[in-house]
Each structure stands twice: as C-alpha cells, then as structure tokens.
Short mmCIF file of C-alpha atoms in Angstrom, two decimals:
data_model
loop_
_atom_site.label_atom_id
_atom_site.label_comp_id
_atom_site.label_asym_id
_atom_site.label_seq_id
_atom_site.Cartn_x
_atom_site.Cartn_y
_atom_site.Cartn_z
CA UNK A 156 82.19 -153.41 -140.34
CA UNK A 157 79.44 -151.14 -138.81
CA UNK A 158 76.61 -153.30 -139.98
CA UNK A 159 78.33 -156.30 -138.28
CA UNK A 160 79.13 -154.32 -135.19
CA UNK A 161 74.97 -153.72 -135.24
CA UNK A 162 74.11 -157.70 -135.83
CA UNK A 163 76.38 -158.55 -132.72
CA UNK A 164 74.51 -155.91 -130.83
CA UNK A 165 71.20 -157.57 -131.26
CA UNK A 166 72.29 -160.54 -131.42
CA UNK A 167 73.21 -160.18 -127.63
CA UNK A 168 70.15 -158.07 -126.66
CA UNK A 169 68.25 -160.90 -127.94
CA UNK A 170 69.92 -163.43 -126.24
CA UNK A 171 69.48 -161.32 -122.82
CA UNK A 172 65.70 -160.59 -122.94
CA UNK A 173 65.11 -164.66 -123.80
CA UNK A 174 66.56 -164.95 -120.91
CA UNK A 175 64.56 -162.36 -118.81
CA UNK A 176 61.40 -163.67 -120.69
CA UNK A 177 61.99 -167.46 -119.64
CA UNK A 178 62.67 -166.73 -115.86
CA UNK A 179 59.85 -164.22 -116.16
CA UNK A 180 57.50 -167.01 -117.22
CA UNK A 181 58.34 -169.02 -114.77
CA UNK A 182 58.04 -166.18 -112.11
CA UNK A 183 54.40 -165.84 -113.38
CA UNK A 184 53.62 -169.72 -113.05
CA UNK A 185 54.57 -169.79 -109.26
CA UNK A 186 52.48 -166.83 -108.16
CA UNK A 187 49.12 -167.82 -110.25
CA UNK A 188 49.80 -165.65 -113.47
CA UNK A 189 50.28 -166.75 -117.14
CA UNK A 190 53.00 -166.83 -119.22
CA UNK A 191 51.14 -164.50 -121.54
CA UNK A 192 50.89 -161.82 -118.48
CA UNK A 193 55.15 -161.97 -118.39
CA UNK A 194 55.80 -161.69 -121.77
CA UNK A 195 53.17 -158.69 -121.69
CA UNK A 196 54.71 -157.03 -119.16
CA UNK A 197 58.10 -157.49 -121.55
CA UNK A 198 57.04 -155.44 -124.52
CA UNK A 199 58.11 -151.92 -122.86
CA UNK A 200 61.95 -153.85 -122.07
CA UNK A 201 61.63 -155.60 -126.06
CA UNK A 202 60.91 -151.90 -127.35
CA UNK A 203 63.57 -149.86 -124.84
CA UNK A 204 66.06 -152.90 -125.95
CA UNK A 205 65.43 -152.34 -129.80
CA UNK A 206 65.97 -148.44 -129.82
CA UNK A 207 69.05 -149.32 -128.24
CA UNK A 208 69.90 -151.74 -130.79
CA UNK A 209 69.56 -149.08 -133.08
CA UNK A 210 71.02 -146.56 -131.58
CA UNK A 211 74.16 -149.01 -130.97
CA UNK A 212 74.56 -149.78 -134.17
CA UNK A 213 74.22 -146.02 -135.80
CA UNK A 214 77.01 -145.72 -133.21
CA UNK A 215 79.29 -148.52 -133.85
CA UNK A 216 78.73 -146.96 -137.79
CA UNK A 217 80.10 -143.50 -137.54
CA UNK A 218 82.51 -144.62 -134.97
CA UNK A 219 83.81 -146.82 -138.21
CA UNK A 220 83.97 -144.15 -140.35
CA UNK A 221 85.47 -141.91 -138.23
CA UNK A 222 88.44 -144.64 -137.70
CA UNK A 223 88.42 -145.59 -141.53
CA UNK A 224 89.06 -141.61 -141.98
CA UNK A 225 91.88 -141.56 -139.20
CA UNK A 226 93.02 -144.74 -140.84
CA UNK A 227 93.32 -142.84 -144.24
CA UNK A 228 95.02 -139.87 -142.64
CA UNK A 229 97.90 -142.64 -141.32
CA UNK A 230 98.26 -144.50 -144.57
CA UNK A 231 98.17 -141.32 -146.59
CA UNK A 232 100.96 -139.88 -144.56
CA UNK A 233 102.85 -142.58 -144.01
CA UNK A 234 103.88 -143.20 -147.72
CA UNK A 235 107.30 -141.22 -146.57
CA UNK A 236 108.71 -141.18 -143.15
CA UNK A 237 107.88 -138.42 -141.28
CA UNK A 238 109.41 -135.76 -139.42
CA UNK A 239 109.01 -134.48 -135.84
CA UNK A 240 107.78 -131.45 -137.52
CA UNK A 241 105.10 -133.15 -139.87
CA UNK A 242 104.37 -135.81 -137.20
CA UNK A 243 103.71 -132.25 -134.99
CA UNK A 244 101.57 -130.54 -137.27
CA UNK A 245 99.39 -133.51 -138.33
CA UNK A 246 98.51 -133.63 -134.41
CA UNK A 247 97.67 -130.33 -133.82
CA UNK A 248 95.77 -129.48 -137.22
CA UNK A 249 92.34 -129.33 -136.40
CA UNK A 250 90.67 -128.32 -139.79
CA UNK A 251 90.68 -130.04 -143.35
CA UNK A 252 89.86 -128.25 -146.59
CA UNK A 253 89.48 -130.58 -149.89
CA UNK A 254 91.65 -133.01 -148.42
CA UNK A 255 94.85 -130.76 -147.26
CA UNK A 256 95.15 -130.81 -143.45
CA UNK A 257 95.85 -126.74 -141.83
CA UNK A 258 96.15 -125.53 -138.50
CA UNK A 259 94.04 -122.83 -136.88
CA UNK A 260 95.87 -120.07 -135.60
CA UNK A 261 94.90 -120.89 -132.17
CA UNK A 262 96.26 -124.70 -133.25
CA UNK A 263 99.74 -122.84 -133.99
CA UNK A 264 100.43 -121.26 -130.39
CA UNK A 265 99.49 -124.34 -128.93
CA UNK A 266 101.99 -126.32 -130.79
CA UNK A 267 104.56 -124.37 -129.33
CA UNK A 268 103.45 -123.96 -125.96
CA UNK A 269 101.38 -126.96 -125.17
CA UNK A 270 102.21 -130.69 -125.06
CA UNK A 271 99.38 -131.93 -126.80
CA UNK A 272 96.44 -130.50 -128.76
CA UNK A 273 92.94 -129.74 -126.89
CA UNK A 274 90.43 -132.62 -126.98
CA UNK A 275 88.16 -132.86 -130.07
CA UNK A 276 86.11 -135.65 -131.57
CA UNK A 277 87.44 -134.96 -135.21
CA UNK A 278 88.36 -132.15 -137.83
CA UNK A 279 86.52 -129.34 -139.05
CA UNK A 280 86.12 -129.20 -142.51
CA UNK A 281 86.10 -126.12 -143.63
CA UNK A 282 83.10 -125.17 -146.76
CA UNK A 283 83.70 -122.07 -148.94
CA UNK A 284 82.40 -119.43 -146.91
CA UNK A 285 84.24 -120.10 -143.69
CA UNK A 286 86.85 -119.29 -145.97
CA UNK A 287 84.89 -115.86 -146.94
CA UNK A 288 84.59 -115.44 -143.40
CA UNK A 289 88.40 -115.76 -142.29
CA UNK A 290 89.49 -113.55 -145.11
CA UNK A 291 87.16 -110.70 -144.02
CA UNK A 292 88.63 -111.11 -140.34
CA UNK A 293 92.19 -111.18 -141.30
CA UNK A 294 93.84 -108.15 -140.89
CA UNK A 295 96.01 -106.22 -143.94
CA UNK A 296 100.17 -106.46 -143.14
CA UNK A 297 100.21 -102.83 -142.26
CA UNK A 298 97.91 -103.15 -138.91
CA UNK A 299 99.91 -106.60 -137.33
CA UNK A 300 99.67 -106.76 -133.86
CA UNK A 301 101.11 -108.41 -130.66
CA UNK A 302 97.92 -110.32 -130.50
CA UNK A 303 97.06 -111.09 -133.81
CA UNK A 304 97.33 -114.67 -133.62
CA UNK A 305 95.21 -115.02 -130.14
CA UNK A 306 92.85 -112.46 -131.94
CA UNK A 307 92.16 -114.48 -134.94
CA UNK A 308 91.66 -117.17 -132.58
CA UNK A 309 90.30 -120.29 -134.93
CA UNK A 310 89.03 -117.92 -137.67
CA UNK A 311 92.51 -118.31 -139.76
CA UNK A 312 94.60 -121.25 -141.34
CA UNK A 313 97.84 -122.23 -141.69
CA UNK A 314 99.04 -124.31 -143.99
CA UNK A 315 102.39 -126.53 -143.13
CA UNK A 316 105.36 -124.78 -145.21
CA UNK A 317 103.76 -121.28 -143.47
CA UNK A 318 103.90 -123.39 -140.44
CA UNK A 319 107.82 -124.46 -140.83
CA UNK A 320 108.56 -121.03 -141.90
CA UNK A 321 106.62 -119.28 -138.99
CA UNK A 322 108.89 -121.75 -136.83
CA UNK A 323 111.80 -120.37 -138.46
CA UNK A 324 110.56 -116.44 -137.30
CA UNK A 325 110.31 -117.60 -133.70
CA UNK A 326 113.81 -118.28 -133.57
CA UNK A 327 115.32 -115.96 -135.98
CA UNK A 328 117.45 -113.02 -134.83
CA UNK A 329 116.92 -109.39 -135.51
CA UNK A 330 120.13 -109.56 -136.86
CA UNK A 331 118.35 -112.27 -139.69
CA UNK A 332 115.49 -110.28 -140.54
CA UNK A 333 116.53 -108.69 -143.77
CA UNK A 334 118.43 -111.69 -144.72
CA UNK A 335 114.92 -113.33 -144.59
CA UNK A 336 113.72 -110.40 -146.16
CA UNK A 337 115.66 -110.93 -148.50
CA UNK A 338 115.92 -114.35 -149.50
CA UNK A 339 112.11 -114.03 -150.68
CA UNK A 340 112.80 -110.78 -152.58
CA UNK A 341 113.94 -112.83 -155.91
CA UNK A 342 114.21 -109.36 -158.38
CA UNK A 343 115.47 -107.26 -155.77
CA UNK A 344 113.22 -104.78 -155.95
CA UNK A 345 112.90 -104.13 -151.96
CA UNK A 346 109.04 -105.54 -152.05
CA UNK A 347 108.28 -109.30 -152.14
CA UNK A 348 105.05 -110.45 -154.33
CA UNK A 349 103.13 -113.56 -153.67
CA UNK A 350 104.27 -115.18 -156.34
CA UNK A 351 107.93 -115.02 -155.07
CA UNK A 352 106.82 -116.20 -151.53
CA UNK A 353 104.83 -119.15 -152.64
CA UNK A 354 107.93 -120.28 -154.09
CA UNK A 355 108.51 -121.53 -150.57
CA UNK A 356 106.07 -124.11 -151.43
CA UNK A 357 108.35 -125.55 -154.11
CA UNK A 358 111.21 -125.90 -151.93
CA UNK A 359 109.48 -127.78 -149.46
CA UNK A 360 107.72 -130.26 -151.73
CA UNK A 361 111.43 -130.74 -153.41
CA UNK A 362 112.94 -131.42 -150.01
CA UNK A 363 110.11 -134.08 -149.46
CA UNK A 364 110.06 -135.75 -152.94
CA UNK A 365 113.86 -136.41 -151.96
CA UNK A 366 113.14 -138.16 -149.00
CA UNK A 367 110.43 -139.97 -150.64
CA UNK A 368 113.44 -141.24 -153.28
CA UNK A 369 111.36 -139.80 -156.54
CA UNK A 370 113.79 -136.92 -156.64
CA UNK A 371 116.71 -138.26 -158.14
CA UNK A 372 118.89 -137.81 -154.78
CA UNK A 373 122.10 -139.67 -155.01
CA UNK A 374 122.90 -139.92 -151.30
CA UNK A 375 120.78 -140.78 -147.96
CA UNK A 376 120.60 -137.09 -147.50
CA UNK A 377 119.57 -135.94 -150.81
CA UNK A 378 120.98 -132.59 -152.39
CA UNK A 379 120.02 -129.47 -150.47
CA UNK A 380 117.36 -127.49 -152.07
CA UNK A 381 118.54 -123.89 -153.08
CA UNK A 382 117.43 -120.93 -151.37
CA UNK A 383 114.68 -118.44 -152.01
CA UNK A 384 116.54 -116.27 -153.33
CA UNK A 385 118.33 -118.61 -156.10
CA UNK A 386 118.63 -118.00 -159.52
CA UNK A 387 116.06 -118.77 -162.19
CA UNK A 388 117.77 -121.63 -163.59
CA UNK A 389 118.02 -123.57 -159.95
CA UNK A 390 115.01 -122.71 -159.79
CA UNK A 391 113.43 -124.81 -162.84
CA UNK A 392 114.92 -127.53 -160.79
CA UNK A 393 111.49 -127.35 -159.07
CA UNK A 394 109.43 -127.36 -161.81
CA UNK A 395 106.11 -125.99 -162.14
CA UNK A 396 103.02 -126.48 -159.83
CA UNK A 397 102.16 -129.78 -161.13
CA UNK A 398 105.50 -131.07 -159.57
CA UNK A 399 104.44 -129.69 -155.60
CA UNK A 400 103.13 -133.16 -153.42
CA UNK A 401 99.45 -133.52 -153.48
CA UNK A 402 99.11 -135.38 -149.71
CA UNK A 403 97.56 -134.16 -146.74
CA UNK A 404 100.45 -131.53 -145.96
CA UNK A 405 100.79 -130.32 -149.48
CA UNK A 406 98.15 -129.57 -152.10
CA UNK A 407 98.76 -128.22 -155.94
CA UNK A 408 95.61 -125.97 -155.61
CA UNK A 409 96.53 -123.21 -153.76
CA UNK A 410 94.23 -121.81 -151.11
CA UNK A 411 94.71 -118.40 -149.96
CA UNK A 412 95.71 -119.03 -146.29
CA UNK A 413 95.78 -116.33 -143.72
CA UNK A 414 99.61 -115.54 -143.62
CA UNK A 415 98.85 -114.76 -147.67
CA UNK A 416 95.55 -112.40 -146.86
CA UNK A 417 97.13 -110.69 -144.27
CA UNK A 418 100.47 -110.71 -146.38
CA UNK A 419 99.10 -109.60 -149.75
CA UNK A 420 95.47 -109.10 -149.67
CA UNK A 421 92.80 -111.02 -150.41
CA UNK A 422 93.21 -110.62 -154.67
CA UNK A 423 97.21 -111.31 -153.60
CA UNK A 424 98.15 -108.00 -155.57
CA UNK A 425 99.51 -106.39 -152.28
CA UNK A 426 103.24 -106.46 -152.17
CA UNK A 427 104.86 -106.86 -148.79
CA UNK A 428 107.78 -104.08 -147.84
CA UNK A 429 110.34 -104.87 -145.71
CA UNK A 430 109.18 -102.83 -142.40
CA UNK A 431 106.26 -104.81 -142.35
CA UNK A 432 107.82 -107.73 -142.93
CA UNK A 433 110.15 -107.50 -139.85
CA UNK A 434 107.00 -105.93 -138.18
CA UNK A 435 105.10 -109.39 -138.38
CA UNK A 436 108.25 -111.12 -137.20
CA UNK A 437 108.73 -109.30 -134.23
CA UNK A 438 104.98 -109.01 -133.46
CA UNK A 439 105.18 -113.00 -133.48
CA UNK A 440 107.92 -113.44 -131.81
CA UNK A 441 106.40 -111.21 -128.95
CA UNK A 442 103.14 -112.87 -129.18
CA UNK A 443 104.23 -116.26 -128.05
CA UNK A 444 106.57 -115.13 -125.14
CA UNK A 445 103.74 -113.24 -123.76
CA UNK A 446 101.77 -116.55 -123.77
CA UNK A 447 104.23 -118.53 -122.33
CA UNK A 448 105.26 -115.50 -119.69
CA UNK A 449 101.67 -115.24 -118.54
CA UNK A 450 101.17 -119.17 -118.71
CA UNK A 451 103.21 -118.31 -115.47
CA UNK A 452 102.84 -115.15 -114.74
CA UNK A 453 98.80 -115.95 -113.89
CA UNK A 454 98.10 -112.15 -114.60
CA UNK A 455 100.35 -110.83 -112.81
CA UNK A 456 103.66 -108.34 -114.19
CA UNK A 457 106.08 -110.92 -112.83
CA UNK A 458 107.22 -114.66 -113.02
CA UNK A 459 109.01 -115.86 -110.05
CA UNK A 460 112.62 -117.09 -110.15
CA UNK A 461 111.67 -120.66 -109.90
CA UNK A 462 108.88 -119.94 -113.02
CA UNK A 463 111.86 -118.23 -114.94
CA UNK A 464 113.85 -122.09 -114.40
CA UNK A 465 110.83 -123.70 -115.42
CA UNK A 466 110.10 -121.82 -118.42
CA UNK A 467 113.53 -121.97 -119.68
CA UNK A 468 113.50 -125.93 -118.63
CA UNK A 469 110.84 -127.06 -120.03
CA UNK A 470 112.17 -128.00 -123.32
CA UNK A 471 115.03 -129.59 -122.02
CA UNK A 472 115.40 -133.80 -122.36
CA UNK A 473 116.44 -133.96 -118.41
CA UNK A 474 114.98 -136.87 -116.43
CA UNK A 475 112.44 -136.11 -113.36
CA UNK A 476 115.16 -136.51 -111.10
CA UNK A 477 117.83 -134.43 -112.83
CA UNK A 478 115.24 -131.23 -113.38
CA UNK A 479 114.55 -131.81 -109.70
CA UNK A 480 118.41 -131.11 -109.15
CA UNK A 481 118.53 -127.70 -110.80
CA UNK A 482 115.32 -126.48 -109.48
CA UNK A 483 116.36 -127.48 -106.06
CA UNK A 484 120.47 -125.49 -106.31
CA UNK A 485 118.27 -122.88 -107.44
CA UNK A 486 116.02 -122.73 -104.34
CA UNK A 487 118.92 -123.13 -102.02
CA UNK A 488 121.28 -120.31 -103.52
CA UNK A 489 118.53 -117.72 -103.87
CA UNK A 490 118.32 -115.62 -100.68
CA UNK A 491 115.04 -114.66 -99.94
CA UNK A 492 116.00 -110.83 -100.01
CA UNK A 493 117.41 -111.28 -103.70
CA UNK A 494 113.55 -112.52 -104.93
CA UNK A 495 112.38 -109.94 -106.41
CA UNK A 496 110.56 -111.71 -109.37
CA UNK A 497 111.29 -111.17 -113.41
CA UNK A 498 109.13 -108.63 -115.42
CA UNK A 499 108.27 -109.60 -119.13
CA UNK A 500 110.55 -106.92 -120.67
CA UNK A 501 113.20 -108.75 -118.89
CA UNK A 502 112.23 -112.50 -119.77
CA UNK A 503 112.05 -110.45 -123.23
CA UNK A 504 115.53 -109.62 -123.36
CA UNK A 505 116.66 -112.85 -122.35
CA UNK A 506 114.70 -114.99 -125.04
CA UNK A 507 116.02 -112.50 -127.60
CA UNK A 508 119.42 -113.60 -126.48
CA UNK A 509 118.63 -117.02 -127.00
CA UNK A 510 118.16 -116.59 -130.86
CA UNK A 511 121.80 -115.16 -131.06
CA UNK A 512 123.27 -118.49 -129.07
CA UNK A 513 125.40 -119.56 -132.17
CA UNK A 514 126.99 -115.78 -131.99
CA UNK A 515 127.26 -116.44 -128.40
CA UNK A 516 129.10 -119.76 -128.46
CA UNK A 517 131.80 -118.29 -130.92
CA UNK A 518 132.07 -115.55 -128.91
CA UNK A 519 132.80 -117.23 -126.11
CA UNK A 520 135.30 -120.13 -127.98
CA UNK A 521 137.14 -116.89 -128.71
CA UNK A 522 137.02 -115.21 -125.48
CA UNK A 523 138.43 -118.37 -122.98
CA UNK A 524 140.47 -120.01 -125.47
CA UNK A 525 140.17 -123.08 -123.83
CA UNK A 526 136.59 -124.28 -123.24
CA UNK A 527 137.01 -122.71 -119.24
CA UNK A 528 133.98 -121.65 -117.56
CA UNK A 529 132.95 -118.17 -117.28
CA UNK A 530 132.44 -115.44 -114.74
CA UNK A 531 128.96 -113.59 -114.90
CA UNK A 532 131.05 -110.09 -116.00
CA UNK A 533 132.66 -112.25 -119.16
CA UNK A 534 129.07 -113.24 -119.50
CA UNK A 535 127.40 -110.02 -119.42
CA UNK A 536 130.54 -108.87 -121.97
CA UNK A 537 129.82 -111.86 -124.23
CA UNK A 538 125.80 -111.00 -124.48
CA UNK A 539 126.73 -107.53 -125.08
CA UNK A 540 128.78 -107.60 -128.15
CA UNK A 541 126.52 -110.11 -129.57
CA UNK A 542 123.31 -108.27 -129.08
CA UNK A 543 123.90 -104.82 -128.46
CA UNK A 544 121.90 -105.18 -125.22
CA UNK A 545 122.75 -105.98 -121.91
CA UNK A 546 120.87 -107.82 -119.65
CA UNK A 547 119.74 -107.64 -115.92
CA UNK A 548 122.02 -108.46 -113.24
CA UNK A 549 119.35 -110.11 -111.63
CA UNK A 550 118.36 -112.63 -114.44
CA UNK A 551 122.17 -113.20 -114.83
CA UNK A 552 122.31 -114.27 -111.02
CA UNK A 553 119.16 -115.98 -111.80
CA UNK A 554 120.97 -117.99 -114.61
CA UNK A 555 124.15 -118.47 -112.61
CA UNK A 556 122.13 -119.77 -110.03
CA UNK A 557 120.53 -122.63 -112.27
CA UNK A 558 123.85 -123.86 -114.18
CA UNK A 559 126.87 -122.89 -111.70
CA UNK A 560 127.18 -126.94 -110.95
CA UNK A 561 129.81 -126.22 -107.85
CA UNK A 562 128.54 -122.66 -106.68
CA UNK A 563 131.80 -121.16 -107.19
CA UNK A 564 130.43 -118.30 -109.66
CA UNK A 565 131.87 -119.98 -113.30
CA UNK A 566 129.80 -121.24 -115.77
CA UNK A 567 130.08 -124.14 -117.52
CA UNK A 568 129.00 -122.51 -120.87
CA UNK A 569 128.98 -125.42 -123.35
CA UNK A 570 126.34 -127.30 -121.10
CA UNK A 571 124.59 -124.06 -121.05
CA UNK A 572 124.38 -123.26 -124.55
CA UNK A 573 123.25 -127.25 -125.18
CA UNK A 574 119.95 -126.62 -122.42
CA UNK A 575 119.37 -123.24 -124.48
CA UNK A 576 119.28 -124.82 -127.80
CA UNK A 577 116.66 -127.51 -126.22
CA UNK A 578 114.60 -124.68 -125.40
CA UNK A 579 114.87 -122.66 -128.52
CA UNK A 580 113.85 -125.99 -130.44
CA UNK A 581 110.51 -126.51 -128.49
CA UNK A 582 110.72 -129.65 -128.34
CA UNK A 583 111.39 -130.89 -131.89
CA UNK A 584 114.61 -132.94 -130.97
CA UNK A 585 114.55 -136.05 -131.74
CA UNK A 586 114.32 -138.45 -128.16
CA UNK A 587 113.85 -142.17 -127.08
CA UNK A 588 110.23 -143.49 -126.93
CA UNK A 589 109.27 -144.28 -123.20
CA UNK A 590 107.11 -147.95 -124.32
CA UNK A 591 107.47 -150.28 -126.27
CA UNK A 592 109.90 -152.59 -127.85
CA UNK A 593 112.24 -149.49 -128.71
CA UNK A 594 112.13 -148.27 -125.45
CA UNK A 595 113.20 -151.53 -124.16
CA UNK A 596 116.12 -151.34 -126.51
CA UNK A 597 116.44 -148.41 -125.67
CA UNK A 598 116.83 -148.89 -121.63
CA UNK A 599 119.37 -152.11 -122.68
CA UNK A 600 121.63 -150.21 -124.34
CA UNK A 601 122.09 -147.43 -121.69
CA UNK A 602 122.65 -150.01 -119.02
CA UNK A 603 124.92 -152.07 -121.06
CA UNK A 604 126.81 -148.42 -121.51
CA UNK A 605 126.63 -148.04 -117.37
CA UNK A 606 127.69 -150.94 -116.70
CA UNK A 607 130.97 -151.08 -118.88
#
C-alpha cells in the first residue's frame, strides 16, 4: 500500500517535469539556445522533484501504518458491540502498553469534562521505565489530595475497569461509601488487599464474555454478575486469570496501574483502610467539580447564575432551541439585585445533592402523593432529610428559576429529577446520531410521530 502510494507519486512527478522539459526545449529553440542548455538548467527541479518523491512516499508509508494500526484497534474492538463507556474510553486513551489501551490521568478528567480528547497524532506507548517513573510519582493512599489527579498530570494510567469504577465514585453518595467499602472487603476484616480489589477485574471480563455470547447467558441480557463481596463459590463462577478477556480493554497480565500504587504500594502488600478509602472518594469527587467550577469560574471565587444553568445543562439531550428557552426564563426572572453569583462550596453542596436524587425522588413520591409540583420550602424539606444538609436559598431560587415552566413558584419535580440524572451521567446516555442513514431514520420517525 505505501510502496504503491510512492510509485504513483513519481509516476506523476515524472510526468510533470517531461512536461516542463519539452516546453523548456522549445523555449530554448526560439531565443537561440539548445535543448541541452534547458534540460541543464532542469537538473536542480529533477533533484528538488526526487527528494520529494521520497519524502512523499516515506510519508504515504507511515501514514499506512499508522491507519493499518487504527484499523487493528477497530477490528480488535469490534469483535463485541460496544458500549458508550468502552466506545468513551477507547477515544480518550492516549497511551498503549503491550497491547492494552489506558488512559492518562489527565485523559480521565477530560473524559468527564470535555467533549472530545485533545489533538494527537497517535498513542504513546509506554516502555518499562515510564512505568518506573509513574510509580515513583504516585503518591501512597494516606497523602490523597484534591489535586491528585491534575498533579499526576500524564505521569499515571488507568486502566478501563479502574476507569468504570472511578465513574462509579463520582456519582456515589456519602451515604454509599462504606457499602463500597465494603463490597471489596471479601473476609471482613475492615482492610481490603489487592488481591480482593482486582477481583473487580473478573467481574468485568464476565459481564463482557456475556455479551460476547461465550458465557453461557441464556437471555439477551445475560445473568448479572455477583457482587464484590460474593461468596467464594459465586465466585469460581469467574474462574481464574486465564478466563479475564485479553483485547485492548482487558489484559491477563496485570500491570500495576496507578489507582493500585497509590492504593497498595508499589510491591501491592499495602492494605487499604476504610478512611482512606472514602478519603480518595471524596478527594475525587472534589477534584472534578473544582475543574468544571473553574472551567467557569475563569479564576475567580464565583460562577454566575447563568454559568450555574450551564454547568448543570450541559449534559442534558435538549435541542439548541429548547436550552435557549431555559437560559432565557432564567435571564428574565433574575432581578439584577438578586445576582449575587454562586461560590464553589455552594455549587459543592448542590452536586452532592445530585448523587442522592433516587432518595430525593422517593422522598418526594411520598411527600405530594400525587406527582404535584413543589414549593421551594417542600424542596428545601425534601433535600434536608435526604442529605442532612440544607442548601442556599439563593441556589434554590436559582433552580426555581431554571425549571418553574409557568413562574408561579411550583416545581415540576419529575422533569427535574430526569435533567439531573442527564447531568449526573455525563453524557453516557444513549442518543440519536445527527448523520447518516440512522439519523435519517431517525428524523422520519419523529415526524411521522408529529404528525399523527
């Protein structure tokens, strides 16, 4: 493929400088010269042309390998259908090591606060002692920080179970922490060993061997895998090692990754305690909101009103027009004395909220009775006996503001809660393609729906 991209190269460079040769030559015989003199004064052009054959060609060559290596990556991964979430991390991963695909730690936050991944040419891949290198950086689980992640910057790896199960932190309660704890502490001995949380990995390859139809799944869904903390004998369902997918996501040889340095040390004999456990998961969980607040916040200790709507927006599946709509009521039902701006600690409060919105929604189911909308004092009440916390009057307003459809100070809760759990999901729901022959489909089928 390259060399033939190189023949057709100079096959046309060729064919050009014949050209220029034969008009020079006859340029020559109507002023008095020779054709000898032209073709002469040709040899620089000949020579220039030639290193640019050659440079063409070495061009067109690792161009071809590059896109015979993306090609692999596609027809490697697509021998199962993939999820958003695998679909997700192949994008962003932006480092290979013997053949497994990982994420950077900078590649992480920007799959949860970015659209798409920063420009490169291709993936790193990663020799022994960058390896060395990251494992000297990587901080022990007693000294996690707020900024770990953005610290570590792209000297750590993830692989992609630590990435579904870091998603699973973001959005886990406080409430959930020692259940979390817990479901990775198989003996019950209040400390969890490396051993017991690489059994993570099992579960994970299980769950994909199902889809793949090699697991003996009866149904379309395929049994449930048990939980971390199952017995021994569900367990052996999993097998040993030898059963875990060896594909780009997966890999039987197990490379110490940065969540399992900073978890249990570089010789993996450290055993993780439960304070830092939830120490990590709230240090994470901090982490990102401060990214996204300052996205917005520029620097500056507050995020407008109309930044708040955006931020908690942005998720959402609404058309141009309809996210228009709310960021315009907002705009118009804000007085200018009430914009005062919202600090972090409050944007805080208000995400931590949003990881309780299944407490929230039953709460509220039991509270109207009837599906009614609700005043901002029910919804101050409601927040309060599922968190413990209150929130600000002011981001309340703020929130009333964005969702009261008629202005008359109820809130349609249900269509609230749905926006919230867009938000909380980052993005992972499942929507229409805009092009292409789906989308076409796609745009039939709603009109058809209109128009009946």
């Amino acid at each position: 493929m390259a060399t033939w991209g190189g023949v057709r190269y100079m096959k046309s460079w060729l064919h050009f400088f014949r050209k220029c040769e034969g008009s020079a030559s006859r340029t020559f015989k109507m002023v008095g010269g020779t054709p000898l003199t032209g073709k002469l004064l040709l040899v620089p052009a000949i020579l220039t042309s030639s290193a640019l054959c050659y440079l063409a060609a070495r061009r067109h060559k690792f161009g071809a390998v590059y896109a015979l290596k993306r090609q692999k990556d596609v027809l490697e991964s697509s021998a199962l259908k993939l999820t958003s979430r695998e679909r997700r991390f192949i994008k962003f991963a932006s480092v290979e090591h013997q053949g497994q695909l990982y994420m950077t730690t900078q590649d992480f936050i920007e799959s949860i606060t970015e659209a798409e991944p920063r420009p490169r040419l291709k993936r790193r891949i990663l020799l022994p002692r960058d390896l060395d290198h990251f494992y000297a950086v990587t901080p022990r689980a007693s000294k996690s920080t707020t900024h770990m992640f953005r610290d570590l910057h792209d000297t750590g790896i993830i692989s992609y179970t630590e990435y579904l199960f870091l998603l699973s932190v973001l959005t886990k309660p406080a409430t959930g922490f020692r259940i979390a704890f817990n479901m990775f502490d198989t003996d019950g001995n209040e400390r969890v060993s490396r051993t017991e949380f690489l059994v993570l990995e099992k579960i994970f390859s299980h769950a994909r061997r199902e889809r793949r139809g090699s697991g003996g799944a009866t149904d379309a869904e395929g049994s449930p895998p048990p939980a971390p903390g199952a017995s021994s004998a569900e367990l052996r369902l999993y097998g040993s090692d030898e059963d875990v997918e060896d594909d780009i996501l997966q890999h039987k040889k197990k490379v110490n990754t940065t969540l399992l340095v900073h978890f249990f040390g570089p010789k993996g004999d450290h055993e993780l305690s439960y304070d830092e456990f939830k120490q990590f998961m709230e240090n994470l969980q901090e982490e990102v909101l401060e990214i996204e607040f300052q996205e917005f916040a520029k620097g500056y200790h507050k995020i407008s009103e109309v930044e708040f709507a955006k931020i908690l927006l942005r998720y959402t599946y609404l058309r141009p027009d309809q996210y228009d709509l709310y960021i315009d009521r907002l705009v118009e039902r804000m007085e200018e004395t009430s914009l005062r701006g919202v600090t972090f600690e409050e944007f805080r409060d208000f995400c931590s909220f949003l990881n309780q919105l299944e407490d929230f929604a039953i709460a509220m189911r039991m509270y109207t009775m009837a599906d009614q909308p609700i005043s901002q004092e029910e919804f101050h009440r409601a927040v309060r006996i599922c968190t413990g916390k209150a929130l600000s009057d002011h981001v309340v307003d703020t929130v009333f503001c964005i969702f009261d459809e008629d202005g008359d100070g109820q809130l349609s809760y249900k269509e609230f809660i749905g926006f919230m759990k867009e938000r909380r999901q980052r993005g992972f729901k499942t929507t229409p393609r805009t092009t292409g022959w789906q989308a076409f489909k796609y745009c039939v089928k709603q009109e058809m729906r209109t128009s009946t």
